CSV table of C-alpha atoms and ligand atoms in Angstrom, one decimal:
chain,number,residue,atom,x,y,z
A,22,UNK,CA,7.0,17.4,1.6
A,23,UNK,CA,5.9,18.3,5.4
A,24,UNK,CA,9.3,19.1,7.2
A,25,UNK,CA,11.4,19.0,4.2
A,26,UNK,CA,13.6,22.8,2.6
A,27,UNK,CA,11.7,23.6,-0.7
A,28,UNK,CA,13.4,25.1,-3.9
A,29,UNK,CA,10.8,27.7,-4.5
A,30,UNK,CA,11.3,30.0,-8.1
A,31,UNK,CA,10.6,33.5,-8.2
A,32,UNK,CA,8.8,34.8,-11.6
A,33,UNK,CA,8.8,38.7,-11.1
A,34,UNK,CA,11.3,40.1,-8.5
A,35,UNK,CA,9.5,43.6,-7.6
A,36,UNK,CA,7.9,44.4,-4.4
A,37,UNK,CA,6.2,41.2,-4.2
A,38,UNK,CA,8.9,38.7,-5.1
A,39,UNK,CA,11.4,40.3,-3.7
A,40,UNK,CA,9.8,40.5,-0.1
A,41,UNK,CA,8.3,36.8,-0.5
A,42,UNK,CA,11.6,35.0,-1.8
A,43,UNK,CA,13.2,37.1,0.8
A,44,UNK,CA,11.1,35.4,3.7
A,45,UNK,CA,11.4,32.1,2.1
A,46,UNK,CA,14.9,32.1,2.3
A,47,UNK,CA,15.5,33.1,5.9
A,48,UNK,CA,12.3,30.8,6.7
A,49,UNK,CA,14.9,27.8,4.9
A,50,UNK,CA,14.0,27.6,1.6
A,51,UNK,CA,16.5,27.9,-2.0
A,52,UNK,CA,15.2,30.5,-3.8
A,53,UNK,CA,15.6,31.3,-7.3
A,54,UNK,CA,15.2,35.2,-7.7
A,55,UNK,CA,13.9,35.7,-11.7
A,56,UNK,CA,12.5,38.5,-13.9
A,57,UNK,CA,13.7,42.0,-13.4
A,58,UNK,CA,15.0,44.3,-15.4
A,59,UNK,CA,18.2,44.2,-14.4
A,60,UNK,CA,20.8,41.2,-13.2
A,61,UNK,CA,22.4,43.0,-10.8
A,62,UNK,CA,19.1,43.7,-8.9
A,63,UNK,CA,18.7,39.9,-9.0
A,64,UNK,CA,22.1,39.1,-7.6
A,65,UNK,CA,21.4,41.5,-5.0
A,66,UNK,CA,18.2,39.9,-3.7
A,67,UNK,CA,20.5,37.0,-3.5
A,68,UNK,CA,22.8,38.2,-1.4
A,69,UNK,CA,20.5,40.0,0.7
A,70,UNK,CA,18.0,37.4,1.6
A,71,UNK,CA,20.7,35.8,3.5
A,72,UNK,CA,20.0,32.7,2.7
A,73,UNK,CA,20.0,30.0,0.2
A,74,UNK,CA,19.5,32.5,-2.3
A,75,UNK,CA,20.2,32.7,-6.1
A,76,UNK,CA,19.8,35.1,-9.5
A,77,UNK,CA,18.3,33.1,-12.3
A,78,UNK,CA,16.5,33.2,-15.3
A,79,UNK,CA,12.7,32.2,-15.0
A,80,UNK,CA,13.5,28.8,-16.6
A,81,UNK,CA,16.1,28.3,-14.2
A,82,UNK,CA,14.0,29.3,-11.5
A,83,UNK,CA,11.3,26.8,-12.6
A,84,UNK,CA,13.6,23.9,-13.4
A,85,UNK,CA,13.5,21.2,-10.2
A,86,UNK,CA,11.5,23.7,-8.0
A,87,UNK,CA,8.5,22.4,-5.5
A,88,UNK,CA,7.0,25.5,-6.4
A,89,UNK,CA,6.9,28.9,-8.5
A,90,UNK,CA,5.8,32.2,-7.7
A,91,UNK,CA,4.2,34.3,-9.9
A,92,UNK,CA,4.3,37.9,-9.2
A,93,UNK,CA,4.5,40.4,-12.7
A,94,UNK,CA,2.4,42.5,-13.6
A,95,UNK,CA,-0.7,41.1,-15.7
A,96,UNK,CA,0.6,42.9,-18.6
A,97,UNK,CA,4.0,40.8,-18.1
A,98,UNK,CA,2.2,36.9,-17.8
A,99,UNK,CA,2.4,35.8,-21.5
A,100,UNK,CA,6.2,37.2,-21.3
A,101,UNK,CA,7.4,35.9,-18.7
A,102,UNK,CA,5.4,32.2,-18.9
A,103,UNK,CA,7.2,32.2,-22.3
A,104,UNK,CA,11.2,33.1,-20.8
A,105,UNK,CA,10.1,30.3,-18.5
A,106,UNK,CA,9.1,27.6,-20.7
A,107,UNK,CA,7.2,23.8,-19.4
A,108,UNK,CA,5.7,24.4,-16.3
A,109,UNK,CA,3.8,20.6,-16.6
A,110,UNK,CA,3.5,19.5,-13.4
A,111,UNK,CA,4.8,22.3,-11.5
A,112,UNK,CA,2.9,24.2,-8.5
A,113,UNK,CA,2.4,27.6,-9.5
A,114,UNK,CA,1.3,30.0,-6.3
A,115,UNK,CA,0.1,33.0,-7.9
A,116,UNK,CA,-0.1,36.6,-6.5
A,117,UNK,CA,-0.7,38.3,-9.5
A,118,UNK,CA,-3.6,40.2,-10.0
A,119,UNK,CA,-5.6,41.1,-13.6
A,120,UNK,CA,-4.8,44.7,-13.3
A,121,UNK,CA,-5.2,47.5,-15.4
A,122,UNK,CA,-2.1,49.5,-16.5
A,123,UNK,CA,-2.7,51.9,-14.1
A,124,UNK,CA,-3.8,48.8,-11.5
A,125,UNK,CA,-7.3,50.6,-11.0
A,126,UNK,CA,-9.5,48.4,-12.0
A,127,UNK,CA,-9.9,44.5,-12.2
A,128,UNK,CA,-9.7,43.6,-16.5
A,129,UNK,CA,-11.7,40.0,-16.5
A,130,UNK,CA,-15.1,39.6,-15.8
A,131,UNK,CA,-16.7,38.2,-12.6
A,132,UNK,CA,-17.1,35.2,-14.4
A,133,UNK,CA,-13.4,35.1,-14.5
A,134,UNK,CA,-10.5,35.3,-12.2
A,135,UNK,CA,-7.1,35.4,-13.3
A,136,UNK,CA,-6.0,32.7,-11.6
A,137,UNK,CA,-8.0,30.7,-13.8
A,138,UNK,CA,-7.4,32.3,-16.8
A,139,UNK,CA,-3.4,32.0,-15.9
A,140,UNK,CA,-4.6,28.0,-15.4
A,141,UNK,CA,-5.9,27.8,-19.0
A,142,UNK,CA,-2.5,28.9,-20.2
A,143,UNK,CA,-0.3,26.8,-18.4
A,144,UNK,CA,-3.2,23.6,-18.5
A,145,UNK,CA,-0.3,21.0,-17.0
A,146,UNK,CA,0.9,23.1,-13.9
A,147,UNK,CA,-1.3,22.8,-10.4
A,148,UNK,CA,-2.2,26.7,-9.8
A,149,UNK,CA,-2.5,27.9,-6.1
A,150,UNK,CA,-4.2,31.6,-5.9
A,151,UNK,CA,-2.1,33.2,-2.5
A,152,UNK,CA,-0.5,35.7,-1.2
A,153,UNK,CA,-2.8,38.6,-3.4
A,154,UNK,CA,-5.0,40.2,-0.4
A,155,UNK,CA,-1.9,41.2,1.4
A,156,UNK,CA,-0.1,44.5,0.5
A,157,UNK,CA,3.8,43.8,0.3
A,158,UNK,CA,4.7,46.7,2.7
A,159,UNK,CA,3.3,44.4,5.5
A,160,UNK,CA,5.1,41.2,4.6
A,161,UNK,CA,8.4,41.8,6.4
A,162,UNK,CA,6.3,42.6,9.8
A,163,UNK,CA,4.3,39.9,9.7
A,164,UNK,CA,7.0,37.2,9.0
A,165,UNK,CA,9.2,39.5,11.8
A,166,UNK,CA,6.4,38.8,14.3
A,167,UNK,CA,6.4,35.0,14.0
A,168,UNK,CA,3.4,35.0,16.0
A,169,UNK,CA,1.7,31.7,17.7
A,170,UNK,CA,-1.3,32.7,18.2
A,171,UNK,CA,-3.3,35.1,16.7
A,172,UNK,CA,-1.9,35.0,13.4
A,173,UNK,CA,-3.3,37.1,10.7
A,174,UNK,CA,-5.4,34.8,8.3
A,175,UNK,CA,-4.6,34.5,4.2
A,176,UNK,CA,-6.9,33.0,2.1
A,177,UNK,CA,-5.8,30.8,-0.9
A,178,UNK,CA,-7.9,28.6,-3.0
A,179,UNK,CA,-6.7,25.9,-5.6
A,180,UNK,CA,-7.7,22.7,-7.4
A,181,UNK,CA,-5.0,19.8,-6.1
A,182,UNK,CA,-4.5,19.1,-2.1
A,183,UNK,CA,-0.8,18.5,-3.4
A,184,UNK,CA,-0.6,21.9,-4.3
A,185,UNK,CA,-2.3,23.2,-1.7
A,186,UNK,CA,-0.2,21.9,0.8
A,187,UNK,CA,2.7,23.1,-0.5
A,188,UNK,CA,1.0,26.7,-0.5
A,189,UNK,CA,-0.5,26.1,3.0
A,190,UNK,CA,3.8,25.9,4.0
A,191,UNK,CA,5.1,28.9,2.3
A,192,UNK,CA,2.0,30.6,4.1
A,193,UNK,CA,2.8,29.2,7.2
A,194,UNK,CA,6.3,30.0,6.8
A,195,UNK,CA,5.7,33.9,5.5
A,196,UNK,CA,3.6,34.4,9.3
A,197,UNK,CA,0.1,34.2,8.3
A,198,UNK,CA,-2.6,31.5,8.8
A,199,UNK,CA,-3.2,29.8,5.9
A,200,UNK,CA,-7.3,29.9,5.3
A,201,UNK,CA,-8.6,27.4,2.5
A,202,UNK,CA,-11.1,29.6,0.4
A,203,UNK,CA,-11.7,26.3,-2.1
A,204,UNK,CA,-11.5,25.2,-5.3
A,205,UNK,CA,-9.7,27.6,-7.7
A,206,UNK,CA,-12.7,29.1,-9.1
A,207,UNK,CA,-13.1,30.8,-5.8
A,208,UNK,CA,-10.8,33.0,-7.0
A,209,UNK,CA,-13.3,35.1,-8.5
A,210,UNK,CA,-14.1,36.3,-5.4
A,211,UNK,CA,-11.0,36.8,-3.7
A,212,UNK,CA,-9.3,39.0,-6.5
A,213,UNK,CA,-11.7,41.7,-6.0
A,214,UNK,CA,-11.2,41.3,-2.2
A,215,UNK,CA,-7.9,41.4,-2.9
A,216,UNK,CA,-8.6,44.7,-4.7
A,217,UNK,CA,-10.7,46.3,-2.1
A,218,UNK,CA,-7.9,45.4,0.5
A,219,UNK,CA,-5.0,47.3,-2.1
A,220,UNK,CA,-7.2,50.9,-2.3
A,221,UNK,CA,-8.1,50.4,1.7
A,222,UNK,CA,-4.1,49.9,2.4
A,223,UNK,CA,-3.2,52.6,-0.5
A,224,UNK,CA,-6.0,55.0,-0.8
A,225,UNK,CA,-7.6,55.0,2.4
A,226,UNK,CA,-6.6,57.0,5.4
A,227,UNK,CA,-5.0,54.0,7.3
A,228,UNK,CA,-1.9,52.9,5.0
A,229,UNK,CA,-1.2,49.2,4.6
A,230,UNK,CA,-1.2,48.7,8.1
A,231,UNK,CA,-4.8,49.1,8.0
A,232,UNK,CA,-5.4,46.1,5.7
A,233,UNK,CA,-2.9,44.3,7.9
A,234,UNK,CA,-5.2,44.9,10.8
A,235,UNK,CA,-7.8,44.2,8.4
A,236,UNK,CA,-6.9,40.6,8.2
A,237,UNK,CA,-5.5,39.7,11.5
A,238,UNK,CA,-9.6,40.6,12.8
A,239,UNK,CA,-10.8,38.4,9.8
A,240,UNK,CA,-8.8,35.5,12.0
A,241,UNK,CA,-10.5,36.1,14.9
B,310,NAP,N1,2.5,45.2,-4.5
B,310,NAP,C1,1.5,44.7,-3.8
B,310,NAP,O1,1.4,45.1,-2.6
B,310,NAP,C2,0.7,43.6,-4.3
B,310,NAP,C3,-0.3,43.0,-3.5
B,310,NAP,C4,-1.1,42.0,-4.0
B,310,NAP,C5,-1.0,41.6,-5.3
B,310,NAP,N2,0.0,42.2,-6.1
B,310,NAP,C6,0.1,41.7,-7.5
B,310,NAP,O2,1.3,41.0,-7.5
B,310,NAP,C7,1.9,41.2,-8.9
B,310,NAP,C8,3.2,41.8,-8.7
B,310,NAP,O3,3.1,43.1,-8.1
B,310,NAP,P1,4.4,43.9,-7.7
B,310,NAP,O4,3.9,45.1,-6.9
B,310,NAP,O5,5.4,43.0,-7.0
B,310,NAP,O6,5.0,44.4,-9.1
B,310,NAP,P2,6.3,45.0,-9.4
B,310,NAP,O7,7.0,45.6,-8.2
B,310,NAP,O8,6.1,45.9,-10.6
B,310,NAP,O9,7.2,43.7,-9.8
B,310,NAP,C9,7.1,43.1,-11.1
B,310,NAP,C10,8.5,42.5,-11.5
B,310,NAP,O10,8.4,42.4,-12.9
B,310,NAP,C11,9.6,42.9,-13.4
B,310,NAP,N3,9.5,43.4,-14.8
B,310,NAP,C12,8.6,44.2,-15.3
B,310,NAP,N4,8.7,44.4,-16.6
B,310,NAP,C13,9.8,43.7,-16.9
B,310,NAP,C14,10.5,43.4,-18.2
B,310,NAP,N5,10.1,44.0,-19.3
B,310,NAP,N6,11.5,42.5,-18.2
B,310,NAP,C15,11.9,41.9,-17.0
B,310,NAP,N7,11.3,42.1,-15.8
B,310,NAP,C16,10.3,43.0,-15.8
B,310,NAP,C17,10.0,44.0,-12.5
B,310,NAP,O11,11.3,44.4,-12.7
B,310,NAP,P3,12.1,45.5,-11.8
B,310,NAP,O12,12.3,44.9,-10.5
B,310,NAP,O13,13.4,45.7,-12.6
B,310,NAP,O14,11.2,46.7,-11.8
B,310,NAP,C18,9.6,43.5,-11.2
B,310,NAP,O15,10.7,42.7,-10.7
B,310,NAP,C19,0.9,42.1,-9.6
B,310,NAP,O16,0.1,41.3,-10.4
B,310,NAP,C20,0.1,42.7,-8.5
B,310,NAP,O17,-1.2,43.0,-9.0
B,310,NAP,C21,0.8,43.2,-5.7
């Protein structure tokens, strides 16, 4: 896989898709923009990114890719795991959090993330927790910086090295230094990171920036 263009599917084209399967794109990769609520926003993305770039349904977006992304909504998981169909086998990097409606609170129990909870529902696919401690608004800056050195890190755990080293190039690839948290049920304690980082960047005095900043120290 090292080296090699991946097809990477998009499930859930809003701020976090879109920004991601943007900077996979340009970074090389097909993408497979899925799930909006409108085609025409899809087809945009696609032309956009600038890249290899398509509009899809989720099952097309899933069908001969190296990985998925999910990025909907918690309320939106069983809906659009069901437009997508088998994901057996498949590396699923999820960004998806187990909001709320209003995305206040966390709706599992620490004795549960949602990365595991999504891994009980699709049992067959290899589910990489990544890409959920960053706020989107910094994504384009930090994939614009292409930094050597000094890269901001990202943590992502996961239960497969296969899948993780898929995940460990898209992170690469997005700008940030990929930071191996563990196994997947270390995901417990990333999602409410991941929620402390969201109301620093969006309730806090500092704007996302801040949570940028935030993790580029953590790499130091
Ligand atoms: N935003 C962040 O900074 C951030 C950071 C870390 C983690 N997360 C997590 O990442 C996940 C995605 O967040 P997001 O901010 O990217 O969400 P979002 O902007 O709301 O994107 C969700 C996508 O789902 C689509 N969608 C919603 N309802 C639909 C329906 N009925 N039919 C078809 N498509 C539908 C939306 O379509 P439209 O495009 O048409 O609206 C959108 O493309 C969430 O679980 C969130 O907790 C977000």
């Amino acid at each position: 896989m090292k080296g090699r263009n991946m097809r990477v599917g998009i499930l859930g084209s809003g701020l976090m898709g879109a920004k991601l399967g943007t900077i996979f794109a340009r970074a090389g990769h097909e993408v497979v923009f899925s799930y909006a609520r409108s085609e025409e926003k899809l087809k945009r993305l696609a032309r956009d990114a600038r890249g290899n770039a398509h509009a899809g349904t989720p099952r097309e977006a899933a069908q001969n890719a190296d990985a998925v992304l999910l990025a909907v909504h918690w309320s939106r998981i069983d809906d659009v795991l069901n437009q997508t169909g088998d994901l057996s086998g498949k590396v699923v990097v999820t960004c998806s959090l187990p909001m709320n409606a209003d995305n206040t609170e966390l709706v599992l129990s620490n004795t549960l993330s949602g990365a595991e909870e999504l891994a009980r529902m699709v049992p067959k696919a290899r589910v990489v927790s990544a890409f959920n401690t960053v706020p989107s608004e910094v994504l384009f800056g930090v994939y614009e910086a292409n930094r050597r050195t000094g890269r901001p890190s990202l943590v992502y755990c996961g239960d497969d090295s296969g899948s993780k080293e898929i995940a460990t190039r898209l992170i690469r690839d997005t700008g940030f230094d990929p930071v191996d948290a563990g196994p997947l049920r270390i995901a417990r304690y990333t999602e409410p990171f991941a929620l402390l980082v969201g109301q620093l960047a969006y309730e806090g005095k500092g704007g996302p920036e801040l949570a940028y900043r935030f993790e580029y120290f953590a790499s130091a």
